[in-house]
Every structure is written in C-alpha cells, then in structure tokens.
Amino acid sequence: MTSRHRHRARTSAALLATAITLTGCTSTASEGTAEAAAETSTTTARTAALIPAAPGEPDPGEEFSTRPSDYPATAGDNGIGSIIESQRMAEFLVLPAEVDPALTEEYLDLTRPIFGPIPLAYLLADTDSTIEQIGAEIGIIAGFSTARFTKDSRARMVHAVLRFRDATGAGEAAAQLHEHLLDPATSGPTAAPHPLATMPESLVHTVETDYSRSVAALTQHGHYLIYTFVDSPTDRASWADQALEHALELQRPMIDRFPATAPSELRNLPVDIDDMLRRTLRYPDGADGAQVPAVYGPRGAAHLLAQLNTLDMFADTAATHMARDATFVYRTDATDRAETLFDRVVAQIRDKNDDFSVVRGSR
C-alpha cells in the first residue's frame, strides 16, 4: 500500500493564457461542477484550420487553434456521463488542507475523476486486475480523488469518495477491497487490520516500513464508499489516526449534499455550462500532459490549484466557474471584482513557477 502512494507528485501543464470572463452566468454553482466530455466525445475543434491571432490577442503558437471549440450539449452516453458525474463530485469532496493545513503540496497523479474500474485500480494499487474486477462486478458509477503532501514530503493524504449503485454495493466493495488490500502479495508483509474505536463502521488497515506508517480506511456511507489513505513518519503515528477521523467527520455531511444523477440520466448531463469550455484553447492531438477538459466550481478548482486560497479567491471575487483544457478560463459576473480576480490568478500562477508567462484576455 505504501508503495502505491509513494511520492509521485508532478506539476500541471503550463498555462498558456488566463482569461477572465465577464458575461452573464445562467447556471447554478450549487448544483456542483459542470464538466466536459472525454477527449473522444468530439474531435471537430482539434482538426479545425489553424488561424493566427488578431493583433493584440494572445498568440497560441502554431499548434493551437484560436477558433472556439464546439462541444455536444449533453454527454450522449453513460461512459462520458460517468466522467462528468465524477468531476461534479469534486465540488463535494473535502480538501486535504481542511484536514490538516500542512497538506499543501500538489500530488496531481491522484487528484482525478474515478469514473470506472481502471481508475479505481489506479487509485488503490497502480494496476491490479482484482480491483478492476471488483469495481466492474459491483458497479462503480463515479468518484473523485484528491491528494496532497507536506512541504517536507514526510506526510501525505489521498482521499476519495466513490459512488456505487446502492448501499449494498458500496458495502460489498468496502469488504472485498479491504480483504484484497490486506493480502501480503498486494500490500506487503506488514499489512494488518487496524480497528479504530472512533471509526467503528470503517474497515482500516496499516502498512509499516522502517521509516513510515500508512493507514487506510474504507467507510461505507449510503451508496458511497469513502476512502482515505494517510502516510506519516513512524514518530508521528498518532497523526495518521487523527487525520483519518477528521477527514471522515468532514466528508460525511458534505457528500450528503451532492445532487447525484440517476444512472439512467448520466447520458443527459450537460457538457459545457455557460459556454466556458469553448473559450479555452484545446490541446493538439497527442499532446503530452493533455487533460480531460472540464468546468469546475470553486471547490473543484481548489482541488487542482491552491486549495483554501482558491476557495477564498472565488468567494472574494464572486467567481463562479473555472474551465480547464490547455488554458484555464475563470468567470465572474461582478465586473467591479474582475481586476482583483485577475491579480489573484496571476499571483497563484507566479507562486507556483516564476517562469510562467501570464497573458491577459477578456470576453
């Protein structure tokens, strides 16, 4: 288990431009995040003829089209709908920094939608056919995971909420995954059950090495399965248990507010809320580091960026959404706060990497 969640953090793709949109907003952020379809949902924009930028406009270079990207109105099938549903769940997921403010450093490999058996296996064990089989047979519908580590890299957290078809399925998934992760062939010879009196409904196990102690909990909550993994030095063993307890305490009421989509309606989920995605530049075909395009609300954006700082930035500037593809586009309808939003976004970018160039655009 510890080897699964070893330090594999990497930074996100460089931002080519940051655009602040001031036009009207018609969607409700309280319904969660609005998401984009997977890259296979449409390729029209990728093959559009490339046109040069107008004078004074950001120049995306030779590979990126400046034409607005076209997206379907709805997901169109349940597979794409599961990705959208997974990204919507990000708006109802606890931030690691809310569990412990020291968990600040990006761990982006495991901050992602968990929309099927293969992403589930990647979350828990890199690649594992048994986990894939459990996810497929029980029927995972959607999920989102978030992860951070401390500046000294000595402690980290991976936290996820996974949605199954019903409470029985979530309970079966917890039991089967717990049993599998206790197998020494999966997690190592030191894997052992670790019941916690403060978490009687959770299936918890530990994995210890000479340097660290990992603790993972699987907790059924209705048709959701809450998964939390923490890793800390052996001299901070109590921190791990406390972090698990606090994460669960925060997460349960938050996921209860998620407006889950019926499985039969996944194909009808909207793709591009408020035309946010069509204002982004798209990755060229086959580009390294390409991301699945998406539109996030404040909390969804916070998982990918500066966590609590991002939440504050959205609140302070009345921002509603952030669209992400090859570029990030932020939206606020409060024109008197647009300058502040721009400055805050620029500060976040430069805080991550002084070498990022920042170009201003508006719509």
CSV table of C-alpha atoms in Angstrom, one decimal, residues 5-7 96 100 102-107 147-158 211-214 229-237 239-240 243:
chain,number,residue,atom,x,y,z
A,5,HIS,CA,1.1,6.0,-2.8
A,6,ARG,CA,4.7,6.8,-2.9
A,7,HIS,CA,5.7,10.4,-3.8
A,96,PRO,CA,-6.7,17.8,2.3
A,100,ASP,CA,-4.5,19.5,8.1
A,102,ALA,CA,0.2,21.4,6.3
A,103,LEU,CA,-1.1,19.3,3.4
A,104,THR,CA,-0.4,21.9,0.7
A,105,GLU,CA,1.8,20.4,-2.0
A,106,GLU,CA,0.3,19.1,-5.2
A,107,TYR,CA,0.0,15.4,-5.8
A,147,ALA,CA,-4.2,14.2,-2.8
A,148,ARG,CA,-1.6,16.4,-1.2
A,149,PHE,CA,1.6,16.1,0.8
A,150,THR,CA,3.5,18.3,3.2
A,151,LYS,CA,6.4,20.6,2.2
A,152,ASP,CA,8.9,18.2,3.8
A,153,SER,CA,7.3,15.2,1.9
A,154,ARG,CA,7.1,13.3,5.2
A,155,ALA,CA,3.3,13.1,5.3
A,156,ARG,CA,0.7,12.7,2.7
A,157,MET,CA,-3.0,12.1,2.2
A,158,VAL,CA,-5.1,10.5,-0.6
A,211,TYR,CA,10.5,4.8,8.1
A,212,SER,CA,6.8,5.3,7.8
A,213,ARG,CA,3.4,4.1,8.8
A,214,SER,CA,0.5,4.1,6.3
A,229,PHE,CA,-5.1,6.9,3.0
A,230,VAL,CA,-2.6,8.7,5.1
A,231,ASP,CA,1.1,8.1,5.4
A,232,SER,CA,3.4,9.6,8.0
A,233,PRO,CA,6.8,9.0,9.7
A,234,THR,CA,6.8,6.3,12.4
A,235,ASP,CA,7.4,9.0,15.0
A,236,ARG,CA,4.1,10.7,14.0
A,237,ALA,CA,1.9,7.6,14.2
A,239,TRP,CA,-1.3,11.9,13.3
A,240,ALA,CA,-2.4,9.3,10.9
A,243,ALA,CA,-6.3,12.6,10.1
